[in-house]
XYZ file of N, CA and C in Angstrom:
693
model
N 15.338 -14.492 -26.388
C 15.332 -15.945 -26.218
C 14.038 -16.445 -25.587
N 13.357 -15.574 -24.858
C 12.155 -15.989 -24.132
C 11.099 -16.620 -25.047
N 10.770 -16.004 -26.195
C 9.785 -16.639 -27.092
C 10.233 -18.018 -27.576
N 11.539 -18.170 -27.810
C 12.052 -19.466 -28.252
C 11.891 -20.519 -27.163
N 12.133 -20.136 -25.912
C 11.974 -21.077 -24.799
C 10.521 -21.481 -24.619
N 9.614 -20.521 -24.755
C 8.191 -20.843 -24.649
C 7.779 -21.805 -25.754
N 8.234 -21.538 -26.976
C 7.924 -22.430 -28.092
C 8.546 -23.804 -27.874
N 9.783 -23.814 -27.371
C 10.478 -25.074 -27.110
C 9.702 -25.932 -26.119
N 9.218 -25.310 -25.048
C 8.475 -26.061 -24.033
C 7.180 -26.630 -24.600
N 6.510 -25.875 -25.454
C 5.262 -26.351 -26.057
C 5.526 -27.535 -26.981
N 6.520 -27.395 -27.848
C 6.835 -28.483 -28.780
C 7.282 -29.731 -28.031
N 8.094 -29.551 -26.985
C 8.558 -30.715 -26.230
C 7.398 -31.373 -25.491
N 6.518 -30.569 -24.934
C 5.354 -31.112 -24.230
C 4.508 -31.967 -25.172
N 4.334 -31.504 -26.402
C 3.539 -32.254 -27.377
C 4.149 -33.631 -27.631
N 5.466 -33.678 -27.773
C 6.111 -34.950 -28.108
C 6.083 -35.946 -26.963
N 5.994 -35.474 -25.724
C 6.043 -36.371 -24.567
C 4.677 -36.587 -23.941
N 3.621 -36.117 -24.583
C 2.263 -36.298 -24.070
C 1.479 -37.203 -25.010
N 0.962 -38.330 -24.526
C 0.201 -39.233 -25.392
C -1.011 -38.529 -25.996
N -1.244 -38.691 -27.294
C -2.395 -38.041 -27.927
C -3.710 -38.744 -27.640
N -3.614 -39.965 -27.115
C -4.810 -40.753 -26.811
C -4.657 -41.410 -25.446
N -5.755 -41.887 -24.857
C -5.664 -42.609 -23.587
C -4.778 -43.844 -23.731
N -4.194 -44.320 -22.627
C -3.338 -45.510 -22.697
C -4.105 -46.721 -23.219
N -3.384 -47.622 -23.881
C -3.998 -48.862 -24.347
C -4.447 -49.686 -23.148
N -5.483 -50.468 -23.338
C -6.004 -51.296 -22.254
C -5.052 -52.446 -21.962
N -5.208 -53.033 -20.790
C -4.370 -54.170 -20.411
C -4.542 -55.312 -21.399
N -5.747 -55.502 -21.889
C -6.022 -56.568 -22.854
C -5.247 -56.344 -24.143
N -5.130 -55.088 -24.556
C -4.479 -54.764 -25.829
C -2.965 -54.882 -25.765
N -2.386 -54.772 -24.568
C -0.926 -54.831 -24.462
C -0.421 -56.110 -23.811
N -1.303 -56.903 -23.189
C -0.870 -58.076 -22.436
C -0.278 -59.159 -23.328
N -0.621 -59.155 -24.617
C -0.132 -60.195 -25.529
C 1.320 -59.979 -25.951
N 1.904 -58.831 -25.591
C 3.266 -58.528 -26.021
C 4.229 -58.624 -24.845
N 5.509 -58.943 -25.116
C 6.487 -59.091 -24.038
C 6.586 -57.830 -23.189
N 6.719 -57.981 -21.856
C 6.820 -56.812 -20.969
C 7.961 -55.876 -21.353
N 9.033 -56.422 -21.906
C 10.171 -55.592 -22.282
C 9.876 -54.621 -23.400
N 8.741 -54.846 -24.089
C 8.385 -53.966 -25.194
C 7.489 -52.830 -24.755
N 7.164 -52.769 -23.464
C 6.295 -51.708 -22.961
C 7.141 -50.591 -22.375
N 6.742 -49.371 -22.636
C 7.428 -48.230 -22.045
C 7.064 -48.105 -20.577
N 8.046 -47.784 -19.765
C 7.777 -47.470 -18.374
C 7.161 -46.081 -18.289
N 5.979 -45.983 -17.706
C 5.337 -44.674 -17.570
C 6.172 -43.763 -16.679
N 6.887 -44.362 -15.739
C 7.731 -43.558 -14.854
C 8.882 -42.936 -15.643
N 9.501 -43.729 -16.528
C 10.579 -43.201 -17.363
C 10.075 -42.082 -18.254
N 8.891 -42.284 -18.834
C 8.301 -41.259 -19.692
C 8.040 -39.979 -18.912
N 7.539 -40.125 -17.689
C 7.236 -38.953 -16.863
C 8.503 -38.185 -16.504
N 9.571 -38.921 -16.171
C 10.833 -38.267 -15.811
C 11.420 -37.532 -17.006
N 11.429 -38.201 -18.167
C 12.011 -37.576 -19.359
C 11.184 -36.394 -19.843
N 9.949 -36.313 -19.403
C 9.097 -35.181 -19.761
C 9.245 -34.032 -18.766
N 9.248 -34.354 -17.485
C 9.199 -33.332 -16.442
C 10.520 -32.585 -16.264
N 11.634 -33.302 -16.261
C 12.916 -32.661 -15.975
C 13.285 -31.573 -16.991
N 13.267 -31.849 -18.292
C 13.604 -30.772 -19.241
C 12.659 -29.581 -19.150
N 11.368 -29.845 -18.965
C 10.421 -28.736 -18.841
C 10.710 -27.908 -17.595
N 11.158 -28.559 -16.521
C 11.520 -27.830 -15.299
C 12.723 -26.928 -15.538
N 13.714 -27.429 -16.277
C 14.897 -26.625 -16.586
C 14.526 -25.411 -17.435
N 13.660 -25.632 -18.420
C 13.223 -24.522 -19.276
C 12.483 -23.478 -18.444
N 11.632 -23.939 -17.529
C 10.877 -23.024 -16.669
C 11.826 -22.190 -15.808
N 12.859 -22.825 -15.255
C 13.840 -22.093 -14.442
C 14.562 -21.042 -15.278
N 14.911 -21.395 -16.498
C 15.602 -20.435 -17.367
C 14.706 -19.249 -17.699
N 13.431 -19.522 -17.930
C 12.478 -18.439 -18.202
C 12.396 -17.489 -17.008
N 12.340 -18.049 -15.795
C 12.270 -17.219 -14.595
C 13.516 -16.345 -14.446
N 14.683 -16.926 -14.713
C 15.928 -16.163 -14.595
C 15.966 -15.022 -15.605
N 15.577 -15.293 -16.831
C 15.589 -14.256 -17.869
C 14.642 -13.114 -17.505
N 13.451 -13.458 -17.026
C 12.492 -12.422 -16.622
C 13.057 -11.597 -15.470
N 13.694 -12.272 -14.509
C 14.252 -11.568 -13.348
C 15.389 -10.635 -13.738
N 16.194 -11.039 -14.717
C 17.296 -10.190 -15.176
C 16.769 -8.942 -15.878
N 15.722 -9.108 -16.669
C 15.172 -7.976 -17.419
C 14.271 -7.083 -16.564
N 13.730 -7.665 -15.478
C 12.860 -6.884 -14.588
C 13.355 -7.048 -13.156
N 14.520 -6.484 -12.838
C 15.146 -6.697 -11.525
C 14.367 -6.108 -10.354
N 13.450 -5.198 -10.622
C 12.688 -4.589 -9.527
C 11.377 -5.317 -9.255
N 11.103 -6.374 -10.000
C 9.854 -7.106 -9.786
C 9.873 -7.803 -8.435
N 8.700 -8.189 -7.969
C 8.550 -8.753 -6.627
C 9.383 -10.014 -6.440
N 9.384 -10.888 -7.435
C 10.038 -12.180 -7.262
C 11.468 -12.220 -7.810
N 11.966 -11.117 -8.353
C 13.280 -11.125 -9.011
C 14.401 -11.519 -8.055
N 14.440 -10.897 -6.890
C 15.534 -11.160 -5.954
C 15.522 -12.602 -5.471
N 14.349 -13.098 -5.088
C 14.260 -14.472 -4.599
C 14.583 -15.474 -5.709
N 14.165 -15.159 -6.931
C 14.460 -16.038 -8.062
C 15.956 -16.115 -8.323
N 16.614 -14.972 -8.335
C 18.050 -14.946 -8.586
C 18.819 -15.645 -7.475
N 18.353 -15.481 -6.251
C 19.010 -16.139 -5.122
C 18.899 -17.655 -5.229
N 17.726 -18.122 -5.635
C 17.472 -19.559 -5.686
C 18.062 -20.233 -6.923
N 18.059 -19.533 -8.055
C 18.382 -20.189 -9.328
C 19.733 -19.810 -9.919
N 20.416 -18.838 -9.319
C 21.703 -18.401 -9.860
C 22.771 -18.497 -8.781
N 23.886 -19.120 -9.114
C 25.024 -19.162 -8.197
C 25.824 -17.877 -8.407
N 25.371 -16.820 -7.761
C 25.974 -15.495 -7.973
C 27.424 -15.439 -7.510
N 27.830 -16.394 -6.678
C 29.225 -16.422 -6.226
C 30.149 -16.984 -7.302
N 29.553 -17.603 -8.320
C 30.366 -18.196 -9.379
C 30.925 -17.111 -10.297
N 32.179 -17.286 -10.682
C 32.807 -16.336 -11.604
C 32.338 -16.571 -13.039
N 31.629 -17.690 -13.253
C 31.190 -18.038 -14.600
C 29.742 -17.651 -14.863
N 29.177 -16.782 -14.036
C 27.778 -16.403 -14.231
C 27.605 -15.458 -15.414
N 26.710 -15.842 -16.313
C 26.287 -14.984 -17.414
C 24.790 -15.186 -17.601
N 24.144 -14.208 -18.153
C 22.717 -14.350 -18.438
C 22.517 -15.393 -19.530
N 21.496 -16.252 -19.389
C 21.187 -17.205 -20.468
C 20.976 -16.461 -21.781
N 21.516 -17.016 -22.837
C 21.437 -16.326 -24.124
C 21.256 -17.328 -25.255
N 20.944 -16.818 -26.420
C 20.780 -17.665 -27.599
C 22.142 -17.911 -28.232
N 22.515 -19.173 -28.352
C 23.799 -19.562 -28.922
C 23.570 -20.486 -30.115
N 24.600 -20.705 -30.931
C 24.446 -21.645 -32.051
C 24.014 -23.039 -31.608
N 24.568 -23.513 -30.476
C 24.185 -24.836 -29.974
C 22.703 -24.858 -29.614
N 22.238 -23.791 -28.973
C 20.821 -23.718 -28.626
C 19.960 -23.727 -29.881
N 20.354 -22.984 -30.895
C 19.567 -22.915 -32.130
C 19.522 -24.264 -32.834
N 20.643 -24.994 -32.802
C 20.650 -26.346 -33.374
C 19.673 -27.238 -32.611
N 19.742 -27.170 -31.270
C 18.825 -27.958 -30.453
C 17.379 -27.572 -30.670
N 17.129 -26.281 -30.783
C 15.769 -25.797 -31.021
C 15.252 -26.310 -32.362
N 16.083 -26.234 -33.395
C 15.696 -26.704 -34.726
C 15.383 -28.201 -34.708
N 16.243 -28.989 -34.052
C 16.010 -30.432 -33.965
C 14.712 -30.737 -33.227
N 14.487 -30.029 -32.121
C 13.281 -30.268 -31.329
C 12.025 -29.922 -32.107
N 12.024 -28.789 -32.772
C 10.848 -28.369 -33.539
C 10.587 -29.328 -34.699
N 11.641 -29.689 -35.423
C 11.468 -30.625 -36.541
C 10.963 -31.977 -36.045
N 11.565 -32.465 -34.960
C 11.124 -33.740 -34.398
C 9.692 -33.691 -33.920
N 9.311 -32.579 -33.290
C 7.940 -32.428 -32.801
C 6.948 -32.409 -33.957
N 7.317 -31.769 -35.054
C 6.425 -31.721 -36.222
C 6.236 -33.114 -36.814
N 7.318 -33.889 -36.854
C 7.210 -35.265 -37.354
C 6.332 -36.094 -36.419
N 6.530 -35.938 -35.115
C 5.700 -36.660 -34.145
C 4.234 -36.273 -34.287
N 3.980 -34.973 -34.405
C 2.596 -34.517 -34.513
C 1.944 -35.048 -35.782
N 2.672 -35.059 -36.881
C 2.105 -35.583 -38.123
C 1.831 -37.079 -38.004
N 2.649 -37.782 -37.211
C 2.406 -39.208 -36.962
C 1.155 -39.392 -36.114
N 0.994 -38.546 -35.082
C -0.229 -38.581 -34.281
C -1.448 -38.389 -35.179
N -1.358 -37.387 -36.056
C -2.488 -37.038 -36.918
C -2.806 -38.169 -37.889
N -1.771 -38.793 -38.446
C -1.985 -39.863 -39.422
C -2.614 -41.095 -38.777
N -2.123 -41.482 -37.605
C -2.648 -42.676 -36.936
C -3.949 -42.413 -36.195
N -4.191 -41.178 -35.823
C -5.435 -40.848 -35.133
C -5.590 -41.622 -33.838
N -6.719 -42.300 -33.641
C -6.977 -43.009 -32.379
C -6.102 -44.238 -32.167
N -5.359 -44.646 -33.198
C -4.536 -45.848 -33.080
C -3.159 -45.575 -32.485
N -2.811 -44.294 -32.300
C -1.481 -43.966 -31.778
C -1.506 -44.002 -30.253
N -0.717 -44.900 -29.681
C -0.525 -44.952 -28.230
C 0.962 -45.115 -27.948
N 1.372 -44.723 -26.758
C 2.766 -44.906 -26.378
C 3.061 -46.374 -26.081
N 2.020 -47.152 -25.799
C 2.179 -48.574 -25.529
C 2.110 -49.363 -26.836
N 2.862 -50.444 -26.915
C 2.822 -51.316 -28.086
C 1.530 -52.122 -28.032
N 0.628 -51.855 -28.972
C -0.688 -52.493 -28.907
C -1.378 -52.426 -30.257
N -2.403 -53.276 -30.408
C -3.275 -53.241 -31.577
C -4.709 -53.190 -31.080
N -5.464 -52.229 -31.587
C -6.855 -52.078 -31.185
C -7.735 -53.085 -31.925
N -8.933 -53.271 -31.413
C -9.859 -54.226 -32.026
C -10.192 -53.849 -33.466
N -10.285 -52.551 -33.752
C -10.623 -52.095 -35.103
C -9.425 -51.404 -35.756
N -8.252 -51.913 -35.476
C -7.025 -51.286 -35.966
C -6.941 -51.361 -37.487
N -6.367 -50.313 -38.084
C -6.146 -50.263 -39.527
C -4.673 -49.980 -39.798
N -4.189 -50.490 -40.922
C -2.815 -50.212 -41.325
C -2.779 -48.850 -42.013
N -2.068 -47.917 -41.410
C -1.989 -46.557 -41.944
C -0.737 -46.428 -42.811
N -0.929 -46.024 -44.055
C 0.197 -45.908 -44.989
C 0.318 -44.506 -45.583
N -0.442 -43.570 -45.074
C -0.416 -42.211 -45.618
C 0.470 -41.307 -44.760
N 0.620 -40.080 -45.228
C 1.393 -39.103 -44.466
C 2.835 -39.546 -44.294
N 3.399 -39.358 -43.104
C 4.801 -39.737 -42.881
C 5.030 -41.235 -43.012
N 3.954 -42.037 -42.880
C 4.083 -43.489 -43.006
C 4.223 -43.933 -44.456
N 4.140 -43.000 -45.380
C 4.424 -43.304 -46.783
C 5.897 -43.068 -47.104
N 6.641 -42.559 -46.123
C 8.068 -42.265 -46.310
C 8.932 -43.292 -45.588
N 8.671 -43.503 -44.298
C 9.346 -44.532 -43.502
C 8.303 -45.225 -42.636
N 8.665 -46.409 -42.114
C 7.676 -47.190 -41.364
C 7.529 -46.736 -39.913
N 8.537 -46.046 -39.390
C 8.478 -45.623 -37.985
C 8.825 -44.136 -37.863
N 8.040 -43.263 -38.465
C 8.375 -41.828 -38.448
C 8.342 -41.203 -37.058
N 7.459 -41.692 -36.190
C 7.377 -41.088 -34.854
C 8.661 -41.310 -34.070
N 9.354 -42.424 -34.343
C 10.618 -42.685 -33.669
C 11.702 -41.730 -34.160
N 11.671 -41.409 -35.457
C 12.601 -40.414 -35.993
C 12.396 -39.084 -35.272
N 11.124 -38.712 -35.110
C 10.809 -37.481 -34.401
C 11.334 -37.490 -32.984
N 11.172 -38.619 -32.298
C 11.647 -38.723 -30.917
C 13.160 -38.570 -30.833
N 13.883 -39.208 -31.742
C 15.344 -39.107 -31.729
C 15.796 -37.662 -31.898
N 15.158 -36.950 -32.813
C 15.502 -35.536 -33.024
C 15.192 -34.707 -31.780
N 14.041 -34.957 -31.181
C 13.624 -34.194 -30.001
C 14.562 -34.442 -28.827
N 14.910 -35.701 -28.578
C 15.770 -36.018 -27.445
C 17.151 -35.385 -27.593
N 17.714 -35.447 -28.799
C 19.014 -34.814 -29.025
C 18.899 -33.299 -28.885
N 17.866 -32.735 -29.480
C 17.692 -31.286 -29.461
C 17.492 -30.721 -28.073
N 16.665 -31.377 -27.265
C 16.360 -30.836 -25.941
C 17.592 -30.882 -25.040
N 18.446 -31.890 -25.203
C 19.668 -31.958 -24.404
C 20.618 -30.821 -24.765
N 20.710 -30.492 -26.054
C 21.517 -29.336 -26.462
C 20.993 -28.054 -25.817
N 19.671 -27.936 -25.773
C 19.048 -26.696 -25.283
C 19.196 -26.509 -23.781
N 19.090 -27.585 -23.012
C 19.077 -27.422 -21.555
C 20.454 -27.553 -20.914
N 21.427 -28.134 -21.630
C 22.756 -28.304 -21.050
C 23.864 -27.593 -21.828
N 23.576 -27.144 -23.032
C 24.605 -26.523 -23.860
C 24.896 -25.085 -23.468
N 25.937 -24.493 -24.062
C 26.254 -23.078 -23.818
C 25.049 -22.188 -24.086
N 24.838 -21.233 -23.185
C 23.687 -20.346 -23.299
C 22.521 -20.754 -22.434
N 22.550 -21.990 -21.907
C 21.434 -22.477 -21.091
C 21.547 -21.997 -19.649
N 20.471 -22.147 -18.898
C 20.461 -21.768 -17.482
C 21.515 -22.552 -16.706
N 21.557 -23.853 -16.898
C 22.515 -24.696 -16.189
C 23.950 -24.259 -16.493
N 24.220 -23.978 -17.743
C 25.590 -23.676 -18.183
C 26.031 -22.276 -17.789
N 25.147 -21.306 -17.912
C 25.535 -19.904 -17.742
C 25.404 -19.380 -16.320
N 24.571 -20.014 -15.514
C 24.278 -19.465 -14.179
C 25.078 -20.116 -13.066
N 26.206 -20.725 -13.414
C 27.126 -21.225 -12.405
C 26.936 -22.664 -11.987
N 25.833 -23.294 -12.370
C 25.554 -24.647 -11.901
C 26.463 -25.690 -12.537
N 26.928 -25.409 -13.740
C 27.773 -26.388 -14.427
C 29.136 -26.543 -13.753
N 29.464 -25.643 -12.832
C 30.719 -25.754 -12.085
C 30.681 -26.916 -11.095
N 29.488 -27.326 -10.694
C 29.336 -28.354 -9.664
C 29.406 -29.753 -10.268
N 30.198 -30.612 -9.653
C 30.303 -31.997 -10.114
C 28.957 -32.701 -9.998
N 28.227 -32.397 -8.924
C 26.930 -33.040 -8.716
C 25.957 -32.719 -9.847
N 26.033 -31.504 -10.365
C 25.153 -31.119 -11.474
C 25.554 -31.854 -12.748
N 26.845 -32.015 -12.959
C 27.301 -32.764 -14.130
C 26.854 -34.223 -14.047
N 26.895 -34.779 -12.841
C 26.415 -36.151 -12.654
C 24.915 -36.219 -12.919
N 24.189 -35.211 -12.438
C 22.750 -35.168 -12.672
C 22.449 -35.042 -14.165
N 23.251 -34.247 -14.862
C 23.075 -34.114 -16.312
C 23.295 -35.454 -17.004
N 24.253 -36.220 -16.510
C 24.482 -37.553 -17.060
C 23.282 -38.453 -16.805
N 22.653 -38.289 -15.635
C 21.457 -39.075 -15.321
C 20.318 -38.738 -16.275
N 20.101 -37.445 -16.493
C 19.035 -37.021 -17.411
C 19.305 -37.546 -18.816
N 20.563 -37.458 -19.231
C 20.932 -37.978 -20.547
C 20.702 -39.479 -20.616
N 21.031 -40.187 -19.523
C 20.838 -41.639 -19.487
C 19.357 -42.001 -19.593
N 18.493 -41.212 -18.950
C 17.053 -41.461 -19.047
C 16.596 -41.348 -20.496
N 17.072 -40.313 -21.176
C 16.700 -40.131 -22.578
C 17.290 -41.230 -23.457
N 18.519 -41.637 -23.182
C 19.133 -42.703 -23.963
C 18.410 -44.027 -23.747
N 17.935 -44.252 -22.520
C 17.152 -45.456 -22.247
C 15.878 -45.464 -23.073
N 15.228 -44.313 -23.147
C 14.013 -44.205 -23.949
C 14.315 -44.462 -25.420
N 15.429 -43.920 -25.907
C 15.830 -44.153 -27.299
C 16.075 -45.637 -27.540
N 16.766 -46.288 -26.601
C 17.036 -47.721 -26.731
C 15.737 -48.518 -26.786
N 14.787 -48.172 -25.936
C 13.505 -48.866 -25.940
C 12.780 -48.671 -27.267
N 12.862 -47.458 -27.801
C 12.232 -47.184 -29.090
C 12.840 -48.046 -30.190
N 14.157 -48.015 -30.287
C 14.830 -48.733 -31.360
C 14.685 -50.240 -31.220
N 14.700 -50.723 -29.976
C 14.644 -52.166 -29.758
C 13.269 -52.749 -30.051
N 12.228 -51.929 -30.030
C 10.896 -52.477 -30.253
C 10.410 -52.313 -31.697
N 11.236 -51.733 -32.569
C 10.813 -51.592 -33.963
C 10.596 -52.948 -34.622
N 11.520 -53.890 -34.362
C 11.377 -55.223 -34.934
C 10.122 -55.914 -34.445
N 9.859 -55.784 -33.139
C 8.650 -56.382 -32.573
C 7.403 -55.775 -33.194
N 7.422 -54.473 -33.387
C 6.270 -53.793 -33.971
C 6.039 -54.233 -35.415
N 7.122 -54.387 -36.179
C 6.980 -54.853 -37.560
C 6.388 -56.260 -37.603
N 6.887 -57.156 -36.746
C 6.357 -58.522 -36.705
C 4.885 -58.529 -36.307
N 4.554 -57.687 -35.343
C 3.174 -57.592 -34.872
C 2.249 -57.130 -35.993
N 2.657 -56.097 -36.717
C 1.828 -55.567 -37.793
C 1.744 -56.537 -38.966
N 2.825 -57.228 -39.261
C 2.813 -58.210 -40.353
C 1.877 -59.366 -40.027
N 1.901 -59.793 -38.768
C 1.011 -60.871 -38.345
C -0.441 -60.438 -38.419
N -0.708 -59.193 -38.095
C -2.078 -58.687 -38.054
C -2.622 -58.411 -39.456
N -1.787 -57.869 -40.351
C -2.289 -57.401 -41.648
C -1.783 -58.202 -42.846
N -0.862 -59.130 -42.627
C -0.463 -60.064 -43.668
C 0.031 -59.424 -44.950
N -0.622 -59.776 -46.079
C -0.199 -59.309 -47.394
C -0.261 -57.790 -47.518
N -1.191 -57.171 -46.806
C -1.297 -55.709 -46.854
C -0.033 -55.071 -46.285
N 0.463 -55.642 -45.189
C 1.703 -55.129 -44.601
C 2.887 -55.406 -45.522
N 2.934 -56.610 -46.120
C 4.026 -56.956 -47.036
C 4.107 -55.967 -48.197
N 2.966 -55.599 -48.741
C 2.937 -54.656 -49.851
C 3.431 -53.280 -49.406
N 3.008 -52.887 -48.208
C 3.453 -51.593 -47.669
C 4.955 -51.593 -47.415
N 5.457 -52.685 -46.812
C 6.887 -52.786 -46.523
C 7.715 -52.803 -47.806
N 7.140 -53.340 -48.878
C 7.830 -53.341 -50.166
C 7.940 -51.921 -50.721
N 6.864 -51.155 -50.559
C 6.853 -49.773 -51.045
C 7.608 -48.822 -50.119
N 7.627 -49.168 -48.824
C 8.314 -48.338 -47.819
C 9.321 -49.230 -47.088
N 10.473 -49.487 -47.696
C 11.410 -50.467 -47.138
C 12.236 -49.971 -45.951
N 12.253 -48.671 -45.722
C 13.132 -48.136 -44.679
C 12.368 -47.843 -43.393
N 13.019 -48.128 -42.266
C 12.375 -47.956 -40.966
C 12.425 -46.507 -40.471
N 13.596 -45.879 -40.621
C 13.787 -44.549 -40.028
C 14.214 -43.476 -41.018
N 15.220 -43.788 -41.822
C 15.788 -42.777 -42.721
C 15.755 -43.297 -44.154
N 15.043 -42.634 -45.050
C 14.965 -43.099 -46.436
C 16.351 -43.252 -47.068
N 16.567 -44.401 -47.695
C 17.823 -44.655 -48.381
C 18.962 -45.105 -47.494
N 18.750 -45.097 -46.170
C 19.834 -45.454 -45.244
C 19.442 -46.616 -44.338
N 18.345 -46.450 -43.596
C 17.953 -47.492 -42.631
C 16.438 -47.516 -42.462
């Protein structure tokens, strides 16, 4: 499972790290504040899952190398050995589903980064020399990066809280406080999803205003926002 966790952390890091510097205040000030992502929310949704993955990696290494220098301290800190439900983190069907969703979502996000190039920012904005990009994933749906995000958010939650995960197998899921914390992490991700979905309309209006007939022609050829043939 260790190689899968390392790959998972890399793919998740890519999806939650802006490929370009933040948009300037001038570029985002013309849009409603509600359409801007909170950098704090983004940081939390990025850091917490990566921390859980890191803890799981440490536990797996400690189990396989019990005589290593840090094994005992790691197990003491990260495993509730008094719990009757302790098992070593393992690869489960739920984890594989989450891993598949995360990897697929990350690939869609990366292809969106590549297609938009310097125009891709996490903030809703239009650059001075902005161009309407209609190639790559943008020839399939109008908001492919959001599709990628939805897949990643669902997938990472399966991986860090589902059966086989550090939280689930090492006794922590027995604690009510941990379940409440898991709900908080899920709520942070759901908030991000809500912000993504709620700003699609604003983004379409913004692009139509900026590019006019060019956008209309693109929207005619690519009528779906997220899923071809459905929405």
